[in-house]
Structures are given as C-alpha cells and as structure tokens.
Amino acid sequence: MAATVFQVTLLGSGTSTGVPMLGCNCAVCRSSDPRDRRTRCSALISFDGRQIVIDTSTDFRQQALREAVGQVDAVLYTHAHADHVHGIDDLRAYNMVSKAAIPIYGPPAAMAGIRRNFSYIFSGEVKPGFRPLLVPWDLAGDFVLCGLPIQPIPLQHGAEQACGYRIGGFAYITDCNGIPDESMARLRDLDLLVIDGLRFRSHPTHFSIPEAIEVAGRLAARRTVLTHLSHEVEHRRDQASLPQGVELAHDGQKFLLAAPEIAFS
Ligand SMILES: [Zn+2]
Ligand SMILES: [Zn+2]
Ligand SMILES: [Zn+2]
C-alpha cells in the first residue's frame, strides 16, 4: 500500500551567509540557542522510501550527515544562486553508492545557470576523477516525481525569477520578494507554507518578515514557517512577536503532511 504521509525536513533555514556569519560578532551570531545556528536554506522530502532534496545548499554535506540522508533520488532546484546550489558536487557520493545517476530539475533559467557554473559536471568529457552523475531536466509544468505530484510555482526574486514548489498541502516558497497573481492562485488551501522571511527590515530581493506575514495572511495558510533567516533574527525573542499560526524555521525542523492523490487526466 502506498504511504499516506510524506515528511518535510528543513535541512537549512539560513540566508546566504549562514548564521553565524563569518566575521560577525553580533548577539545572534554569538547566541547559544541552537535555533540561531542556521545553515543555508534547503529542504528534504521523504516519501515511501524515496528522498527528494530541494536545493543542494553550500552546507549540503553537513546537513545530509546531520539528518542521516542515506540516498537522494532526485533534486529540485529553486534557482541558481550560490547558496542554493554549491553543495552539488557532494551528490557524487550518492552516485558512488547507488551506481545510478540522479535526475535534477529546475526552471530553464536555473538549469542554464547550473550547467554554466558547473560545466565540469555536464561537459560529457571523460577525465580522471569522479564527477557527479546528474541528469538535468528543464521543468515545463507540473509533473510526478517519486510518487508525488510536484507543482512548480514561479516567483519574483528581485530582477530575477525563482521557483517555489507545491506538493499537496505543502508549499516551499523561498527566495522571493513577489508572487505573481497566477502563482498566488496556485497557493490556496495550504496546510503548511514555508516562505522567505529574511529579516524585519525590507530587502530588494527577499520578503521581509512583515511582508511574508502579509502574504501568508492573504493565502490563509493554516501554518506558516519563515525561512532564509538572517542574523538579524533572534529565535527566542522574535518568535514571541509573530502572529498566531506563524513561526520561525530552525534547522532540522520536521513536518508530516498528508500525501496527495495523483490525479491522472
Ligand atoms: Zn538564497
Ligand atoms: Zn551577526
Ligand atoms: Zn537567491
């Protein structure tokens, strides 16, 4: 019988620098609260013995060790920024163990950036040394992956685009400062919204926490978790200031969600 739930693990909840930030001596970077230690933003979806990673962050190897991730069946990329991709080379360990290639998916712009920035992986040249065996796919719309229906959700990320993902009642919407109307329409009736909420002050490419709360309110998500947090956010202090149903993410946070039916049309 197919599994009835899937699990989401927030592998990392931090902004591009990570928290603590190198060279910074602020109170949050010196905090002893483990929730203030944030690796770069990414997530793991576990369903029916399969594992999908959303973004291979700069901290991917440490995250995978921490969460004992024994296999990766596929990767979904949100966009090609360094903090979301630069752990890509560590996927090769899973290739070595499984002796199989890993499919990786993202919107065409993201995949073009990844192919360009990591040309040694995709050049097809035969050279000594083990490079990751990855099969890149440009996403053109909804699809089924590891038994789950995946809905790519276009997002505005400053002058660029990022891609969120919806799986049943769960949506992962990081790295954005705007959501087009068509994407908003695809984010109704969510049990769990994980959304970019960088810091309280505004930013040119990320939602601030007040902006993320406003969007979550418009979507009426039943539970909202703010991620991609900077060192301006102190977990204990700032969690207390959030409205009902909204909370700050922390590394390793896990959620169980009802597995959606796959509708074949
Ligand atoms: Zn980012
Ligand atoms: Zn700091
Ligand atoms: Zn970004």
Short mmCIF file of C-alpha atoms and ligand atoms in Angstrom, two decimals:
data_model
loop_
_atom_site.label_atom_id
_atom_site.label_comp_id
_atom_site.label_asym_id
_atom_site.label_seq_id
_atom_site.Cartn_x
_atom_site.Cartn_y
_atom_site.Cartn_z
CA MET A 1 0.00 0.00 0.00
CA ALA A 2 1.30 3.46 -0.83
CA ALA A 3 2.39 5.64 2.08
CA THR A 4 -0.24 8.08 3.29
CA VAL A 5 2.09 10.78 4.59
CA PHE A 6 5.28 12.47 3.47
CA GLN A 7 7.84 14.19 5.65
CA VAL A 8 9.43 17.58 5.10
CA THR A 9 12.73 18.30 6.86
CA LEU A 10 14.18 21.80 6.77
CA LEU A 11 17.83 20.98 6.15
CA GLY A 12 18.79 24.64 6.47
CA SER A 13 16.93 27.80 7.46
CA GLY A 14 19.60 30.45 6.99
CA THR A 15 20.29 33.18 4.49
CA SER A 16 23.18 33.10 2.02
CA THR A 17 25.90 33.81 4.61
CA GLY A 18 24.63 31.26 7.10
CA VAL A 19 24.29 32.20 10.78
CA PRO A 20 26.65 32.79 12.49
CA MET A 21 28.05 34.92 9.68
CA LEU A 22 31.80 34.78 9.22
CA GLY A 23 33.47 37.80 10.80
CA CYS A 24 30.36 38.94 12.68
CA ASN A 25 30.27 39.32 16.42
CA CYS A 26 26.62 40.32 16.92
CA ALA A 27 24.42 38.86 19.66
CA VAL A 28 22.69 36.39 17.31
CA CYS A 29 25.98 35.19 15.80
CA ARG A 30 27.21 34.60 19.38
CA SER A 31 23.89 33.06 20.54
CA SER A 32 23.99 29.73 22.40
CA ASP A 33 20.44 28.88 21.22
CA PRO A 34 20.85 26.08 18.63
CA ARG A 35 17.89 27.55 16.70
CA ASP A 36 20.05 30.61 15.97
CA ARG A 37 22.59 28.44 14.14
CA ARG A 38 21.34 28.37 10.58
CA THR A 39 22.87 26.53 7.66
CA ARG A 40 22.00 27.57 4.13
CA CYS A 41 18.40 27.19 3.03
CA SER A 42 17.24 23.80 1.69
CA ALA A 43 14.74 21.03 2.39
CA LEU A 44 14.30 17.27 2.17
CA ILE A 45 11.10 15.49 1.15
CA SER A 46 10.81 11.85 2.26
CA PHE A 47 8.04 9.67 0.89
CA ASP A 48 7.57 5.93 0.61
CA GLY A 49 11.31 5.21 0.93
CA ARG A 50 12.29 7.91 -1.58
CA GLN A 51 14.15 11.15 -0.87
CA ILE A 52 13.93 14.39 -2.83
CA VAL A 53 16.21 17.31 -1.95
CA ILE A 54 15.12 20.87 -2.67
CA ASP A 55 18.40 22.70 -3.44
CA THR A 56 21.90 21.44 -2.69
CA SER A 57 22.98 24.26 -0.41
CA THR A 58 26.55 25.22 0.35
CA ASP A 59 26.11 23.24 3.58
CA PHE A 60 24.56 20.18 1.91
CA ARG A 61 27.14 17.64 3.09
CA GLN A 62 26.88 18.66 6.76
CA GLN A 63 23.07 18.75 6.51
CA ALA A 64 22.94 15.28 4.96
CA LEU A 65 25.26 13.92 7.66
CA ARG A 66 23.18 15.54 10.41
CA GLU A 67 19.92 14.09 9.06
CA ALA A 68 21.50 10.73 8.08
CA VAL A 69 20.33 11.07 4.47
CA GLY A 70 21.29 7.68 3.03
CA GLN A 71 20.08 8.24 -0.53
CA VAL A 72 19.00 11.04 -2.85
CA ASP A 73 16.58 10.05 -5.60
CA ALA A 74 16.12 13.50 -7.16
CA VAL A 75 16.88 17.20 -6.69
CA LEU A 76 14.53 20.13 -7.28
CA TYR A 77 16.28 23.48 -7.74
CA THR A 78 14.64 26.79 -6.88
CA HIS A 79 17.21 28.94 -8.71
CA ALA A 80 20.94 29.03 -9.41
CA HIS A 81 22.20 31.31 -6.63
CA ALA A 82 25.33 30.02 -4.93
CA ASP A 83 23.76 29.36 -1.52
CA HIS A 84 21.20 27.01 -3.12
CA VAL A 85 23.48 25.09 -5.47
CA HIS A 86 27.08 24.96 -4.27
CA GLY A 87 26.77 21.64 -2.44
CA ILE A 88 26.06 19.99 -5.81
CA ASP A 89 29.43 18.23 -6.05
CA ASP A 90 28.67 16.23 -2.89
CA LEU A 91 25.87 14.41 -4.71
CA ARG A 92 28.61 12.27 -6.26
CA ALA A 93 28.92 10.25 -3.04
CA TYR A 94 25.34 9.01 -3.58
CA ASN A 95 26.23 8.11 -7.19
CA MET A 96 29.18 6.07 -5.91
CA VAL A 97 26.97 4.14 -3.51
CA SER A 98 23.90 3.67 -5.74
CA LYS A 99 25.83 3.34 -9.02
CA ALA A 100 23.00 5.34 -10.56
CA ALA A 101 22.64 8.86 -11.92
CA ILE A 102 20.45 11.39 -10.08
CA PRO A 103 17.88 13.44 -12.03
CA ILE A 104 17.89 17.15 -11.20
CA TYR A 105 15.06 19.52 -12.09
CA GLY A 106 14.50 23.25 -12.19
CA PRO A 107 13.14 26.03 -14.34
CA PRO A 108 15.13 26.57 -17.57
CA ALA A 109 16.95 29.70 -16.30
CA ALA A 110 18.12 27.91 -13.17
CA MET A 111 19.25 24.84 -15.09
CA ALA A 112 21.14 27.02 -17.57
CA GLY A 113 22.94 28.72 -14.68
CA ILE A 114 23.82 25.39 -13.08
CA ARG A 115 25.09 23.95 -16.38
CA ARG A 116 27.21 27.08 -16.90
CA ASN A 117 28.62 27.35 -13.36
CA PHE A 118 29.33 23.62 -13.04
CA SER A 119 30.34 22.87 -16.61
CA TYR A 120 32.77 20.18 -15.46
CA ILE A 121 29.79 18.10 -14.32
CA PHE A 122 27.86 18.41 -17.56
CA SER A 123 30.59 18.67 -20.22
CA GLY A 124 30.48 14.95 -21.02
CA GLU A 125 34.29 14.93 -21.19
CA VAL A 126 35.89 11.76 -19.91
CA LYS A 127 38.55 12.74 -17.37
CA PRO A 128 40.08 11.05 -14.33
CA GLY A 129 38.28 11.70 -11.05
CA PHE A 130 34.68 11.06 -10.12
CA ARG A 131 32.28 13.81 -11.03
CA PRO A 132 28.60 13.80 -10.04
CA LEU A 133 26.40 11.79 -12.40
CA LEU A 134 23.42 14.08 -12.83
CA VAL A 135 20.71 14.17 -15.47
CA PRO A 136 19.41 17.75 -15.84
CA TRP A 137 15.78 18.39 -16.78
CA ASP A 138 14.20 21.75 -17.58
CA LEU A 139 10.79 22.00 -15.95
CA ALA A 140 7.89 22.94 -18.17
CA GLY A 141 4.99 22.38 -15.76
CA ASP A 142 3.52 20.04 -13.18
CA PHE A 143 4.94 16.54 -13.03
CA VAL A 144 5.10 13.45 -10.84
CA LEU A 145 8.33 12.64 -9.01
CA CYS A 146 8.90 9.68 -6.68
CA GLY A 147 5.14 9.18 -6.49
CA LEU A 148 4.38 12.80 -5.53
CA PRO A 149 2.71 15.43 -7.74
CA ILE A 150 5.07 18.42 -7.99
CA GLN A 151 3.78 21.87 -8.94
CA PRO A 152 6.49 24.43 -9.85
CA ILE A 153 5.44 27.93 -8.69
CA PRO A 154 7.11 30.92 -10.46
CA LEU A 155 8.32 33.61 -8.03
CA GLN A 156 9.88 37.05 -8.34
CA HIS A 157 13.35 37.29 -6.74
CA GLY A 158 14.45 40.89 -7.31
CA ALA A 159 15.08 41.30 -11.04
CA GLU A 160 15.34 37.50 -11.41
CA GLN A 161 12.95 34.60 -11.04
CA ALA A 162 12.99 31.74 -8.56
CA CYS A 163 10.76 28.69 -8.46
CA GLY A 164 8.75 27.54 -5.49
CA TYR A 165 7.27 24.05 -5.26
CA ARG A 166 3.89 22.86 -4.10
CA ILE A 167 3.29 19.24 -3.11
CA GLY A 168 -0.27 18.62 -1.93
CA GLY A 169 -0.92 20.88 1.07
CA PHE A 170 2.71 21.94 1.36
CA ALA A 171 4.45 24.82 -0.43
CA TYR A 172 8.11 25.80 -0.29
CA ILE A 173 8.48 29.40 -1.40
CA THR A 174 11.99 30.60 -0.68
CA ASP A 175 13.97 33.42 -2.28
CA CYS A 176 11.26 35.77 -3.38
CA ASN A 177 10.06 39.30 -2.88
CA GLY A 178 6.94 38.98 -5.00
CA ILE A 179 4.47 36.28 -6.06
CA PRO A 180 2.67 36.75 -9.39
CA ASP A 181 -1.14 36.56 -9.30
CA GLU A 182 -1.19 33.23 -11.19
CA SER A 183 1.18 31.76 -8.60
CA MET A 184 -0.89 33.15 -5.71
CA ALA A 185 -3.89 31.37 -7.20
CA ARG A 186 -1.97 28.08 -7.05
CA LEU A 187 -1.16 28.54 -3.35
CA ARG A 188 -4.66 28.36 -1.89
CA ASP A 189 -5.69 25.91 0.83
CA LEU A 190 -2.23 25.15 2.23
CA ASP A 191 -1.63 23.17 5.41
CA LEU A 192 1.99 24.33 5.55
CA LEU A 193 3.60 27.32 3.86
CA VAL A 194 7.38 27.63 4.20
CA ILE A 195 8.19 31.13 2.96
CA ASP A 196 11.14 33.50 2.66
CA GLY A 197 11.23 35.95 5.60
CA LEU A 198 14.78 37.27 5.64
CA ARG A 199 14.59 39.86 8.44
CA PHE A 200 12.30 42.59 9.73
CA ARG A 201 13.76 45.36 7.54
CA SER A 202 12.90 45.39 3.84
CA HIS A 203 15.29 43.97 1.23
CA PRO A 204 15.40 44.31 -2.58
CA THR A 205 15.22 40.57 -3.35
CA HIS A 206 13.64 38.89 -0.30
CA PHE A 207 10.37 39.28 1.60
CA SER A 208 10.83 40.92 4.95
CA ILE A 209 9.09 39.18 7.85
CA PRO A 210 6.17 41.68 7.82
CA GLU A 211 5.79 41.17 4.04
CA ALA A 212 5.85 37.37 4.39
CA ILE A 213 3.21 37.55 7.13
CA GLU A 214 1.04 39.72 4.91
CA VAL A 215 1.29 37.21 2.03
CA ALA A 216 0.60 34.28 4.36
CA GLY A 217 -2.47 36.11 5.64
CA ARG A 218 -3.77 36.64 2.09
CA LEU A 219 -3.24 32.95 1.34
CA ALA A 220 -4.84 31.94 4.66
CA ALA A 221 -2.25 29.16 5.06
CA ARG A 222 -3.05 27.07 8.12
CA ARG A 223 0.58 27.08 9.31
CA THR A 224 3.36 29.39 8.11
CA VAL A 225 7.07 28.91 8.74
CA LEU A 226 9.54 31.70 7.89
CA THR A 227 12.88 30.60 6.45
CA HIS A 228 16.05 32.05 4.82
CA LEU A 229 16.56 33.92 8.10
CA SER A 230 19.42 36.36 8.61
CA HIS A 231 21.46 37.10 11.72
CA GLU A 232 19.09 39.99 12.45
CA VAL A 233 16.53 37.42 13.61
CA GLU A 234 16.88 36.04 17.14
CA HIS A 235 14.73 32.96 17.50
CA ARG A 236 13.53 33.23 21.11
CA ARG A 237 12.94 36.99 21.07
CA ASP A 238 11.35 37.27 17.62
CA GLN A 239 9.23 34.11 17.66
CA ALA A 240 7.27 35.68 20.50
CA SER A 241 6.35 38.67 18.33
CA LEU A 242 4.79 36.67 15.48
CA PRO A 243 1.04 36.31 14.96
CA GLN A 244 -0.85 33.07 15.63
CA GLY A 245 -0.02 30.40 13.03
CA VAL A 246 3.30 31.95 12.02
CA GLU A 247 6.66 30.75 13.34
CA LEU A 248 10.38 30.93 12.62
CA ALA A 249 12.06 27.95 10.98
CA HIS A 250 15.01 26.19 12.52
CA ASP A 251 17.45 23.68 11.06
CA GLY A 252 16.26 20.10 11.31
CA GLN A 253 12.59 21.05 11.79
CA LYS A 254 10.29 18.31 10.54
CA PHE A 255 6.67 18.20 9.40
CA LEU A 256 4.38 15.35 8.42
CA LEU A 257 1.82 16.02 5.70
CA ALA A 258 -0.91 14.02 4.03
CA ALA A 259 0.35 12.52 0.78
CA PRO A 260 -1.68 13.94 -2.10
CA GLU A 261 -3.52 11.75 -4.57
CA ILE A 262 -2.11 11.76 -8.07
CA ALA A 263 -4.81 12.80 -10.49
CA PHE A 264 -4.27 11.45 -13.99
CA SER A 265 -6.13 13.36 -16.64
ZN ZN B 1 19.10 32.20 -1.05
ZN ZN B 2 25.85 38.54 13.20
ZN ZN B 3 18.55 33.71 -4.18
#
